[in-house]
Amino acid sequence: MPSGLNVVVLAAGQGKRMRSRLPKVLQALGGKPLIEHVIATARSLKPARICVVYGHGGEDVPQALGADGLTFVKQQPQLGTGHALAQALPHLESSGLTLVLYGAVPLIGEETLAAMIAGGGDRLTLLTAELDDPAGYGRIVRNRRGSVTSIVEEKDASATERGIREINSGIMALPGARIAGWLAKLTNRNAQREYYLTDVVPLALADKVAVATVKARAAWEVLGVNSKQQLGELERIYQ
């Protein structure tokens, strides 16, 4: 594994559709919180540091996880995934590679993440998947040569773009030396009025940084939990 690997786990979401006072990432899968599955997989990569960005639920997330080798950063207010990574920036090693994971995407595999970071720290690597029903996910837009040109969020997508089945999982590996510059250029001119981390793709291309993709070995690796129904589906897969 690359030395100086940073792992940032984004865990600030409320998860309104869970209909629970418990933060989304603390909902249980296989008897333990969703985020614990993610952190266990992150630890298997032997990173230099793991930073958890939390928000909804106040101190519930840090209290549930304990401080065992983890750095906690609060995102308040919550202005999107790009803004979330910016909160973690002061705690990251700028010369290494930064892997961004999600606290409510619990079944991501070590092998898949190892493939993402194997390319080293001089490129931006996106984790994608082919879904029969891509509704709700950002789509990977490629040119005729098959190169990634952008990621379009569903709320901002055209009818043609919504027909794309290759989705962005949100999980990505970024060159540490580039993150601060890219985040500083993000804007919130979109349907959600948020700073999307996915908008670093055109910034990377403008900087002549290669944008690579790794496909998840199985679609369930990238499935997130936003409702009790989705949690039940993942529980069946997990069992």
CSV table of C-alpha atoms in Angstrom, one decimal:
chain,number,residue,atom,x,y,z
A,1,MET,CA,0.0,0.0,0.0
A,2,PRO,CA,1.3,3.5,-0.7
A,3,SER,CA,2.9,5.2,2.3
A,4,GLY,CA,1.2,8.3,3.7
A,5,LEU,CA,-2.3,7.0,2.7
A,6,ASN,CA,-5.1,9.1,4.2
A,7,VAL,CA,-8.6,7.7,4.5
A,8,VAL,CA,-11.5,10.1,5.0
A,9,VAL,CA,-14.8,8.6,5.9
A,10,LEU,CA,-17.8,11.0,5.2
A,11,ALA,CA,-20.4,10.4,7.9
A,12,ALA,CA,-22.3,13.6,8.4
A,13,GLY,CA,-25.6,12.7,6.7
A,14,GLN,CA,-28.9,12.7,8.6
A,15,GLY,CA,-30.7,10.0,6.7
A,16,LYS,CA,-34.2,11.4,7.1
A,17,ARG,CA,-35.8,8.4,5.3
A,18,MET,CA,-34.4,6.1,8.1
A,19,ARG,CA,-37.1,7.6,10.4
A,20,SER,CA,-34.8,7.3,13.4
A,21,ARG,CA,-33.1,9.6,15.8
A,22,LEU,CA,-30.0,7.6,15.4
A,23,PRO,CA,-27.5,9.0,12.8
A,24,LYS,CA,-27.6,7.0,9.5
A,25,VAL,CA,-24.1,5.7,9.9
A,26,LEU,CA,-24.9,4.2,13.3
A,27,GLN,CA,-27.8,2.0,12.0
A,28,ALA,CA,-26.9,-1.6,12.5
A,29,LEU,CA,-25.8,-4.1,9.8
A,30,GLY,CA,-24.9,-7.6,11.0
A,31,GLY,CA,-25.1,-6.4,14.6
A,32,LYS,CA,-22.7,-3.5,14.3
A,33,PRO,CA,-23.0,0.1,13.0
A,34,LEU,CA,-22.7,0.7,9.2
A,35,ILE,CA,-19.6,2.9,9.7
A,36,GLU,CA,-17.8,0.2,11.7
A,37,HIS,CA,-17.8,-2.0,8.7
A,38,VAL,CA,-16.2,0.8,6.6
A,39,ILE,CA,-13.6,1.6,9.2
A,40,ALA,CA,-12.6,-2.1,9.6
A,41,THR,CA,-12.1,-2.3,5.8
A,42,ALA,CA,-10.1,1.0,5.9
A,43,ARG,CA,-7.8,-0.3,8.6
A,44,SER,CA,-7.0,-3.3,6.5
A,45,LEU,CA,-5.3,-0.9,4.0
A,46,LYS,CA,-2.9,0.2,6.9
A,47,PRO,CA,-3.4,3.9,6.3
A,48,ALA,CA,-1.3,6.6,8.0
A,49,ARG,CA,-4.5,8.2,9.3
A,50,ILE,CA,-8.3,7.8,9.2
A,51,CYS,CA,-10.4,10.9,9.5
A,52,VAL,CA,-14.1,10.7,10.2
A,53,VAL,CA,-16.2,13.7,9.1
A,54,TYR,CA,-19.4,13.8,11.2
A,55,GLY,CA,-22.3,16.2,11.6
A,56,HIS,CA,-25.8,15.0,12.2
A,57,GLY,CA,-26.4,13.5,15.6
A,58,GLY,CA,-23.8,15.7,17.3
A,59,GLU,CA,-21.3,13.7,19.3
A,60,ASP,CA,-23.1,10.4,18.8
A,61,VAL,CA,-20.8,9.2,16.1
A,62,PRO,CA,-17.4,9.9,17.9
A,63,GLN,CA,-18.8,8.5,21.1
A,64,ALA,CA,-20.0,5.3,19.4
A,65,LEU,CA,-16.6,4.7,17.7
A,66,GLY,CA,-14.2,5.8,20.4
A,67,ALA,CA,-10.9,7.5,19.6
A,68,ASP,CA,-8.9,4.4,18.7
A,69,GLY,CA,-6.6,5.8,16.0
A,70,LEU,CA,-9.3,8.0,14.5
A,71,THR,CA,-9.4,11.7,13.9
A,72,PHE,CA,-12.9,13.3,14.1
A,73,VAL,CA,-13.9,16.5,12.3
A,74,LYS,CA,-17.3,18.1,12.6
A,75,GLN,CA,-19.0,19.5,9.4
A,76,GLN,CA,-21.4,22.2,10.5
A,77,PRO,CA,-23.2,23.4,8.4
A,78,GLN,CA,-23.3,20.5,5.9
A,79,LEU,CA,-22.7,22.0,2.5
A,80,GLY,CA,-21.9,18.9,0.4
A,81,THR,CA,-19.2,16.3,-0.1
A,82,GLY,CA,-16.6,18.8,-1.3
A,83,HIS,CA,-17.2,21.0,1.7
A,84,ALA,CA,-16.9,17.8,3.9
A,85,LEU,CA,-13.5,16.9,2.6
A,86,ALA,CA,-12.3,20.5,3.0
A,87,GLN,CA,-13.1,20.2,6.8
A,88,ALA,CA,-10.7,17.2,6.9
A,89,LEU,CA,-7.9,18.8,4.9
A,90,PRO,CA,-5.9,20.3,7.9
A,91,HIS,CA,-5.5,16.7,9.3
A,92,LEU,CA,-4.3,15.1,6.1
A,93,GLU,CA,-0.8,14.4,4.7
A,94,SER,CA,-0.6,16.5,1.6
A,95,SER,CA,2.1,14.4,-0.1
A,96,GLY,CA,0.2,11.1,0.0
A,97,LEU,CA,-2.9,9.7,-1.5
A,98,THR,CA,-6.3,10.4,0.0
A,99,LEU,CA,-9.1,7.8,-0.2
A,100,VAL,CA,-12.6,9.1,0.3
A,101,LEU,CA,-15.1,6.5,1.7
A,102,TYR,CA,-18.7,6.8,2.9
A,103,GLY,CA,-19.9,5.8,6.4
A,104,ALA,CA,-23.2,4.4,4.9
A,105,VAL,CA,-21.7,2.3,2.2
A,106,PRO,CA,-20.7,-0.6,4.4
A,107,LEU,CA,-19.9,-3.5,2.0
A,108,ILE,CA,-17.0,-2.0,0.1
A,109,GLY,CA,-14.3,-4.6,-0.2
A,110,GLU,CA,-10.6,-4.4,0.6
A,111,GLU,CA,-9.6,-5.9,-2.8
A,112,THR,CA,-11.5,-3.2,-4.7
A,113,LEU,CA,-10.0,-0.4,-2.6
A,114,ALA,CA,-6.5,-1.9,-3.0
A,115,ALA,CA,-7.0,-1.8,-6.8
A,116,MET,CA,-7.9,1.9,-6.5
A,117,ILE,CA,-4.9,2.9,-4.6
A,118,ALA,CA,-2.4,0.7,-6.5
A,119,GLY,CA,-2.1,3.3,-9.2
A,120,GLY,CA,-0.3,5.6,-6.9
A,121,GLY,CA,-0.8,9.3,-6.0
A,122,ASP,CA,-0.4,11.0,-9.4
A,123,ARG,CA,-3.9,10.4,-10.7
A,124,LEU,CA,-7.5,10.7,-9.7
A,125,THR,CA,-9.2,7.3,-9.4
A,126,LEU,CA,-13.0,6.9,-9.3
A,127,LEU,CA,-14.9,3.8,-8.2
A,128,THR,CA,-17.7,3.0,-10.6
A,129,ALA,CA,-20.3,0.3,-11.1
A,130,GLU,CA,-22.8,-0.8,-13.7
A,131,LEU,CA,-26.3,-0.9,-12.3
A,132,ASP,CA,-29.5,-2.2,-13.9
A,133,ASP,CA,-31.4,0.7,-12.2
A,134,PRO,CA,-29.0,3.7,-11.8
A,135,ALA,CA,-31.7,6.0,-10.4
A,136,GLY,CA,-30.4,8.3,-7.7
A,137,TYR,CA,-26.7,8.0,-8.6
A,138,GLY,CA,-24.4,10.4,-10.5
A,139,ARG,CA,-23.6,9.1,-14.0
A,140,ILE,CA,-20.1,8.7,-15.5
A,141,VAL,CA,-19.9,10.6,-18.7
A,142,ARG,CA,-17.3,9.4,-21.2
A,143,ASN,CA,-16.1,10.6,-24.6
A,144,ARG,CA,-15.9,8.5,-27.8
A,145,ARG,CA,-12.5,7.2,-26.7
A,146,GLY,CA,-13.9,6.0,-23.5
A,147,SER,CA,-12.2,8.6,-21.3
A,148,VAL,CA,-14.1,10.1,-18.4
A,149,THR,CA,-15.1,13.7,-19.1
A,150,SER,CA,-17.3,14.4,-16.1
A,151,ILE,CA,-19.7,13.1,-13.5
A,152,VAL,CA,-23.2,14.5,-13.7
A,153,GLU,CA,-25.5,14.3,-10.6
A,154,GLU,CA,-29.0,12.9,-11.4
A,155,LYS,CA,-30.7,16.1,-10.5
A,156,ASP,CA,-28.6,18.0,-13.0
A,157,ALA,CA,-28.6,15.3,-15.7
A,158,SER,CA,-30.2,15.5,-19.1
A,159,ALA,CA,-32.6,12.7,-20.3
A,160,THR,CA,-29.7,11.1,-22.3
A,161,GLU,CA,-27.4,11.2,-19.4
A,162,ARG,CA,-29.9,9.6,-17.1
A,163,GLY,CA,-29.9,6.6,-19.5
A,164,ILE,CA,-26.2,5.9,-18.6
A,165,ARG,CA,-25.9,2.8,-16.5
A,166,GLU,CA,-22.3,3.4,-15.3
A,167,ILE,CA,-22.7,5.2,-12.0
A,168,ASN,CA,-20.3,7.1,-9.7
A,169,SER,CA,-20.1,5.4,-6.3
A,170,GLY,CA,-18.7,8.6,-4.7
A,171,ILE,CA,-15.6,6.6,-3.5
A,172,MET,CA,-12.4,8.1,-5.0
A,173,ALA,CA,-8.7,8.3,-4.5
A,174,LEU,CA,-7.2,11.8,-4.9
A,175,PRO,CA,-3.6,13.0,-5.2
A,176,GLY,CA,-3.0,14.8,-1.9
A,177,ALA,CA,-0.9,17.6,-3.4
A,178,ARG,CA,-3.8,18.6,-5.6
A,179,ILE,CA,-6.8,18.5,-3.2
A,180,ALA,CA,-6.5,22.0,-1.6
A,181,GLY,CA,-6.3,23.7,-5.0
A,182,TRP,CA,-9.2,21.7,-6.5
A,183,LEU,CA,-11.5,22.2,-3.4
A,184,ALA,CA,-10.8,26.0,-3.5
A,185,LYS,CA,-12.2,26.1,-7.1
A,186,LEU,CA,-15.5,24.3,-6.3
A,187,THR,CA,-18.7,26.2,-6.6
A,188,ASN,CA,-22.3,25.4,-5.5
A,189,ARG,CA,-24.0,26.4,-8.8
A,190,ASN,CA,-26.2,23.3,-9.0
A,191,ALA,CA,-29.7,22.0,-8.2
A,192,GLN,CA,-28.7,21.1,-4.6
A,193,ARG,CA,-26.7,24.3,-3.9
A,194,GLU,CA,-23.9,22.1,-2.6
A,195,TYR,CA,-20.2,21.8,-3.2
A,196,TYR,CA,-19.9,18.5,-5.0
A,197,LEU,CA,-16.6,16.5,-4.6
A,198,THR,CA,-17.4,15.1,-8.1
A,199,ASP,CA,-16.7,18.5,-9.6
A,200,VAL,CA,-12.9,17.8,-9.1
A,201,VAL,CA,-13.1,15.6,-12.3
A,202,PRO,CA,-13.0,18.6,-14.8
A,203,LEU,CA,-10.5,20.3,-12.6
A,204,ALA,CA,-8.2,17.3,-12.8
A,205,LEU,CA,-8.6,17.1,-16.5
A,206,ALA,CA,-7.8,20.8,-16.8
A,207,ASP,CA,-4.6,20.2,-14.8
A,208,LYS,CA,-3.7,17.3,-17.1
A,209,VAL,CA,-4.1,14.8,-14.3
A,210,ALA,CA,-5.2,11.4,-15.5
A,211,VAL,CA,-8.7,10.3,-14.4
A,212,ALA,CA,-8.8,6.6,-14.0
A,213,THR,CA,-11.7,4.3,-13.0
A,214,VAL,CA,-11.9,1.0,-11.2
A,215,LYS,CA,-15.2,-1.0,-11.5
A,216,ALA,CA,-16.6,-2.6,-8.3
A,217,ARG,CA,-16.4,-6.4,-8.4
A,218,ALA,CA,-20.1,-6.6,-7.4
A,219,ALA,CA,-22.8,-3.9,-7.5
A,220,TRP,CA,-23.6,-4.5,-3.8
A,221,GLU,CA,-20.1,-3.1,-2.9
A,222,VAL,CA,-21.2,0.4,-3.7
A,223,LEU,CA,-24.8,0.3,-2.4
A,224,GLY,CA,-25.5,2.9,0.3
A,225,VAL,CA,-28.2,3.0,3.0
A,226,ASN,CA,-30.8,5.7,2.8
A,227,SER,CA,-33.9,3.9,4.0
A,228,LYS,CA,-35.0,1.0,6.2
A,229,GLN,CA,-35.8,-0.9,3.0
A,230,GLN,CA,-32.2,-0.5,1.6
A,231,LEU,CA,-30.8,-1.5,5.0
A,232,GLY,CA,-32.9,-4.7,4.9
A,233,GLU,CA,-31.7,-5.5,1.4
A,234,LEU,CA,-28.0,-5.1,2.5
A,235,GLU,CA,-28.6,-7.2,5.5
A,236,ARG,CA,-29.8,-10.1,3.3
A,237,ILE,CA,-26.7,-9.7,1.1
A,238,TYR,CA,-24.4,-9.5,4.2
A,239,GLN,CA,-25.9,-12.6,5.7
